[in-house]
Coordinates of C-alpha atoms in Angstrom, one line a residue:
M1146 CA 54.7 61.1 20.7
H1147 CA 53.7 59.6 24.0
P1148 CA 52.6 55.9 23.9
R1149 CA 49.1 56.9 25.3
E1150 CA 48.7 59.5 22.5
A1151 CA 49.8 57.0 19.9
S1152 CA 47.4 54.4 21.1
R1153 CA 44.6 56.9 21.1
H1154 CA 45.4 57.7 17.5
H1155 CA 45.4 54.0 16.7
A1156 CA 42.0 53.5 18.3
E1157 CA 40.4 56.5 16.6
N1158 CA 41.7 55.6 13.2
S1159 CA 41.6 51.8 13.1
P1160 CA 38.0 51.6 11.7
L1161 CA 38.7 53.9 8.8
V1162 CA 42.1 52.2 8.1
L1163 CA 40.4 48.8 8.1
S1164 CA 37.6 50.0 5.8
E1165 CA 40.0 51.6 3.4
C1166 CA 42.2 48.5 3.3
L1167 CA 39.3 46.2 2.5
Q1168 CA 38.0 48.6 -0.2
K1169 CA 41.4 48.9 -1.9
A1170 CA 41.9 45.1 -1.9
G1171 CA 38.4 44.6 -3.2
V1172 CA 37.4 42.1 -0.5
K1173 CA 35.0 41.8 2.4
I1174 CA 35.9 40.6 5.9
T1175 CA 34.1 37.4 5.3
D1176 CA 36.5 36.7 2.4
L1177 CA 39.4 36.5 4.8
D1178 CA 40.9 33.1 5.6
I1179 CA 43.0 34.3 8.6
I1180 CA 43.6 37.4 10.8
S1181 CA 47.1 38.0 12.0
Y1182 CA 48.3 40.9 14.3
A1183 CA 51.5 42.3 15.6
A1184 CA 51.8 40.8 19.1
G1185 CA 55.2 42.4 19.8
P1186 CA 57.7 43.7 20.4
G1187 CA 56.7 47.3 20.5
L1188 CA 54.8 49.9 22.5
G1189 CA 52.3 48.1 24.8
P1190 CA 49.4 50.5 24.5
C1191 CA 49.6 50.5 20.7
L1192 CA 50.0 46.7 20.5
R1193 CA 46.9 46.3 22.6
I1194 CA 44.8 48.3 20.2
G1195 CA 45.8 46.2 17.3
A1196 CA 45.2 43.0 19.3
V1197 CA 41.7 44.1 20.4
V1198 CA 40.7 44.9 16.8
A1199 CA 42.1 41.6 15.6
R1200 CA 40.5 39.7 18.4
S1201 CA 37.1 41.3 17.9
L1202 CA 37.0 40.6 14.2
A1203 CA 38.2 37.0 14.6
S1204 CA 35.6 36.3 17.3
Y1205 CA 32.7 37.9 15.5
Y1206 CA 33.4 36.4 12.1
N1207 CA 34.9 33.1 13.4
I1208 CA 38.2 33.6 11.5
P1209 CA 41.4 31.9 12.7
I1210 CA 43.8 34.4 14.5
Y1211 CA 47.6 34.4 14.6
P1212 CA 49.9 36.5 16.8
V1213 CA 53.0 37.5 14.9
N1214 CA 56.4 38.7 16.1
H1215 CA 56.9 41.8 14.0
A1216 CA 60.7 41.5 13.9
I1217 CA 60.2 38.1 12.2
G1218 CA 57.7 39.8 9.9
H1219 CA 60.6 42.1 8.7
I1220 CA 62.7 39.0 7.9
E1221 CA 60.0 36.9 6.2
L1222 CA 58.7 39.7 4.0
G1223 CA 62.2 40.7 3.1
K1224 CA 63.0 37.1 2.1
M1225 CA 59.8 36.8 0.0
L1226 CA 60.3 40.1 -1.8
T1227 CA 64.0 39.7 -2.6
G1228 CA 64.2 35.9 -3.2
A1229 CA 66.8 35.3 -0.5
K1230 CA 66.8 31.7 0.5
D1231 CA 69.1 31.1 3.5
P1232 CA 70.6 34.5 4.3
L1233 CA 72.5 36.0 7.2
V1234 CA 70.1 38.8 8.2
L1235 CA 71.0 42.2 9.4
L1236 CA 67.9 43.7 11.1
V1237 CA 68.4 47.4 11.7
S1238 CA 65.5 49.6 12.9
G1239 CA 64.4 51.8 15.7
G1240 CA 63.8 48.7 17.9
H1241 CA 66.5 46.3 16.7
T1242 CA 70.1 46.0 15.7
M1243 CA 70.8 42.3 15.2
I1244 CA 72.8 40.0 13.0
L1245 CA 70.8 36.7 12.7
A1246 CA 70.9 33.3 11.0
F1247 CA 68.3 30.6 11.0
L1248 CA 69.1 27.3 12.7
S1249 CA 67.0 24.5 14.2
K1250 CA 63.7 26.3 13.9
K1251 CA 64.8 29.5 15.5
W1252 CA 66.5 32.8 14.4
R1253 CA 69.9 32.7 16.3
V1254 CA 71.6 36.0 17.2
F1255 CA 75.2 36.2 16.0
G1256 CA 75.6 39.9 17.0
E1257 CA 73.6 42.8 18.3
T1258 CA 73.8 46.2 19.9
L1259 CA 75.0 46.4 23.5
D1260 CA 73.1 49.6 24.2
M1261 CA 71.0 51.5 21.7
T1262 CA 69.9 50.5 18.3
L1263 CA 71.1 52.1 15.1
G1264 CA 67.7 53.6 14.5
Q1265 CA 67.6 55.1 18.0
L1266 CA 71.1 56.5 17.4
L1267 CA 70.0 58.3 14.2
D1268 CA 66.7 59.5 15.7
Q1269 CA 68.4 60.9 18.8
I1270 CA 71.0 62.8 16.7
G1271 CA 68.2 64.0 14.5
R1272 CA 66.1 65.3 17.3
H1273 CA 69.2 66.9 18.9
A1274 CA 69.7 68.7 15.6
G1275 CA 66.0 69.8 15.4
F1276 CA 64.9 67.4 12.6
A1277 CA 61.4 66.1 12.3
S1278 CA 60.9 62.4 13.0
P1279 CA 61.9 60.0 11.5
C1280 CA 65.3 61.6 11.1
G1281 CA 67.3 59.0 9.1
G1282 CA 66.5 60.5 5.7
K1283 CA 67.5 64.0 6.7
I1284 CA 70.8 62.7 8.2
E1285 CA 71.5 60.7 5.0
E1286 CA 70.8 63.8 2.9
L1287 CA 73.2 66.1 4.8
A1288 CA 75.8 63.4 5.0
S1289 CA 75.9 63.2 1.2
K1290 CA 77.0 66.8 1.1
S1291 CA 80.2 66.3 3.0
N1292 CA 83.3 64.1 2.7
N1293 CA 85.2 65.6 5.7
Y1294 CA 85.5 62.8 8.2
I1295 CA 85.9 63.7 11.9
S1296 CA 87.2 60.9 14.1
L1297 CA 84.4 59.5 16.4
P1298 CA 84.3 56.6 18.9
Y1299 CA 84.3 53.2 17.1
V1300 CA 83.3 50.3 19.4
V1301 CA 83.0 46.7 18.1
K1302 CA 83.3 43.8 20.5
G1303 CA 83.3 40.6 18.6
N1304 CA 80.1 40.7 16.6
D1305 CA 78.5 43.2 18.9
V1306 CA 78.4 47.0 18.6
S1307 CA 78.0 50.0 21.0
F1308 CA 76.7 53.3 19.9
S1309 CA 76.4 55.4 23.2
G1310 CA 79.8 56.9 22.9
L1311 CA 79.3 57.7 19.3
L1312 CA 76.0 59.5 20.2
S1313 CA 77.7 61.7 22.8
A1314 CA 80.6 62.6 20.6
T1315 CA 78.5 63.4 17.5
K1316 CA 76.4 65.8 19.6
R1317 CA 79.6 67.7 20.4
V1318 CA 80.5 68.0 16.7
I1319 CA 77.1 69.2 15.5
P1320 CA 77.6 72.9 16.5
K1321 CA 80.8 73.0 14.5
N1322 CA 79.5 71.7 11.2
L1323 CA 76.2 69.7 10.9
Q1324 CA 77.0 68.2 7.5
D1325 CA 80.4 66.9 8.7
A1326 CA 78.7 65.5 11.8
C1327 CA 76.1 63.6 9.8
F1328 CA 78.8 62.3 7.4
S1329 CA 81.1 61.2 10.2
L1330 CA 78.2 59.6 12.1
Q1331 CA 77.1 57.5 9.2
E1332 CA 80.6 56.5 8.2
T1333 CA 81.5 55.4 11.7
A1334 CA 78.2 53.6 12.6
F1335 CA 77.9 51.9 9.3
A1336 CA 81.6 50.8 9.3
M1337 CA 81.0 49.2 12.8
I1338 CA 78.0 47.4 11.4
G1339 CA 80.0 46.3 8.4
E1340 CA 82.8 44.9 10.5
A1341 CA 80.5 42.9 12.7
T1342 CA 78.4 41.6 9.8
E1343 CA 81.5 40.6 7.8
R1344 CA 82.8 38.6 10.8
A1345 CA 79.4 36.9 11.1
L1346 CA 79.4 36.1 7.4
S1347 CA 82.8 34.5 7.7
F1348 CA 81.9 32.5 10.7
T1349 CA 78.5 31.2 9.5
R1350 CA 79.7 30.8 5.9
K1351 CA 76.4 32.1 4.6
K1352 CA 76.4 33.0 0.9
E1353 CA 73.6 35.5 1.2
L1354 CA 73.1 38.7 3.2
L1355 CA 69.7 40.3 3.6
I1356 CA 69.2 43.8 5.2
V1357 CA 65.7 44.5 6.7
G1358 CA 64.3 47.2 9.0
G1359 CA 63.7 50.9 8.6
V1360 CA 67.4 51.8 8.3
A1361 CA 67.8 49.3 5.4
A1362 CA 66.5 52.2 3.3
N1363 CA 69.8 54.0 3.7
K1364 CA 71.8 53.9 0.5
R1365 CA 75.2 54.4 2.1
L1366 CA 74.6 51.4 4.5
S1367 CA 73.9 49.3 1.4
E1368 CA 77.1 50.4 -0.3
I1369 CA 79.2 49.4 2.7
L1370 CA 77.5 46.0 3.0
Q1371 CA 77.7 45.4 -0.7
S1372 CA 81.5 45.7 -0.4
V1373 CA 81.4 43.3 2.5
C1374 CA 79.5 40.7 0.4
K1375 CA 81.9 41.2 -2.5
R1376 CA 84.9 40.3 -0.2
Q1377 CA 83.0 37.3 1.2
D1378 CA 81.7 36.1 -2.1
S1379 CA 78.1 36.4 -0.9
K1380 CA 75.0 37.7 -2.6
F1381 CA 73.5 41.0 -1.3
F1382 CA 69.8 41.6 -0.8
V1383 CA 67.9 44.5 0.8
S1384 CA 64.2 45.0 1.4
P1385 CA 62.6 47.5 -1.0
K1386 CA 62.4 50.9 0.5
E1387 CA 58.6 51.0 0.7
Y1388 CA 58.6 47.8 2.8
A1389 CA 61.7 48.4 4.9
G1390 CA 59.9 50.0 7.8
D1391 CA 57.1 48.6 9.9
C1392 CA 54.1 47.7 7.7
G1393 CA 51.0 45.5 7.7
S1394 CA 52.3 43.4 4.8
Q1395 CA 54.9 41.9 7.1
I1396 CA 52.3 40.8 9.6
A1397 CA 49.9 39.5 7.0
W1398 CA 52.6 37.5 5.1
T1399 CA 54.1 35.9 8.3
G1400 CA 50.6 35.0 9.5
L1401 CA 50.0 33.3 6.1
L1402 CA 53.2 31.3 6.6
E1403 CA 52.2 30.2 10.0
S1404 CA 48.7 29.3 8.9
S1405 CA 50.2 26.8 6.4
H1406 CA 51.6 24.7 9.2
K1407 CA 49.4 25.2 12.3
P1408 CA 45.9 26.2 13.3
G1409 CA 45.1 29.6 14.8
V1410 CA 45.4 30.2 18.5
N1411 CA 42.4 30.3 20.9
L1412 CA 41.2 33.8 21.7
E1413 CA 42.2 33.4 25.3
D1414 CA 45.7 32.6 24.1
T1415 CA 46.1 35.9 22.1
F1416 CA 48.6 38.2 23.8
V1417 CA 50.8 41.2 23.4
R1418 CA 54.5 41.4 24.6
Q1419 CA 56.3 44.7 24.6
S1420 CA 59.6 42.8 24.9
W1421 CA 59.4 39.7 22.7
R1422 CA 62.8 38.6 21.4
L1423 CA 62.6 36.9 18.0
D1424 CA 65.2 34.4 19.1
T1425 CA 62.7 32.9 21.5
V1426 CA 60.1 32.1 18.7
V1427 CA 59.9 28.6 17.3
V1428 CA 59.4 28.9 13.6
S1429 CA 57.4 25.8 12.4
Y1430 CA 56.9 26.7 8.7

């Protein structure tokens, strides 16, 4: 879907979605203590629709407003739901592939992709094979029906990974056997992630690992990382499947955390940033 079409969909449906949310929660807008919104990273046109709705409501009802980095939202909701206290975090989604740890009020990057994200890799392979988006679930399903591994490019540099060569090679394998291609893709990509994560666990000496992001729903990825945690004597946590992808709960919860330590921003200071790295955000709570 083109960003303009997606933003139009957001604009047309936001009143109904807001009304349904309030109705299901059994509250009125005037009952709200704060309003938080996803300020980035993401598609600019879509982010702007959310910001306009949040800004309008905050202004009209005089409710404090908080811009939230949605990547940090993944982490904070994951911590709350799983009970992880001080984890090394693996954030794997369509927009991120990062290994992170919290230090001195910021999430520090200990490894990331050098080109495309893990979610982008799976989606591009899925679209190439003719799957409907999102493609990760279909790839996981087909991969579970094979155990015939085909050698594919494996690129790990320190704690960083590169998937572009793996993408090209997998596309060449698909016409031969789709199930084998999906199996080999998952095994290779997830092993790369596992190696980089294990190295970061060893370096940081963290005793917890938390996986968040849309790809966290993949069971095979969890199996590989559970083995990593067993070797490193660390506890393993993963976001519940229904909260792994982008959702409003992440933004709401992170806004609540911020509101416990600072006032809302002025309306003129509300913003959206398509590219807003989470390691630039000072976390005060």
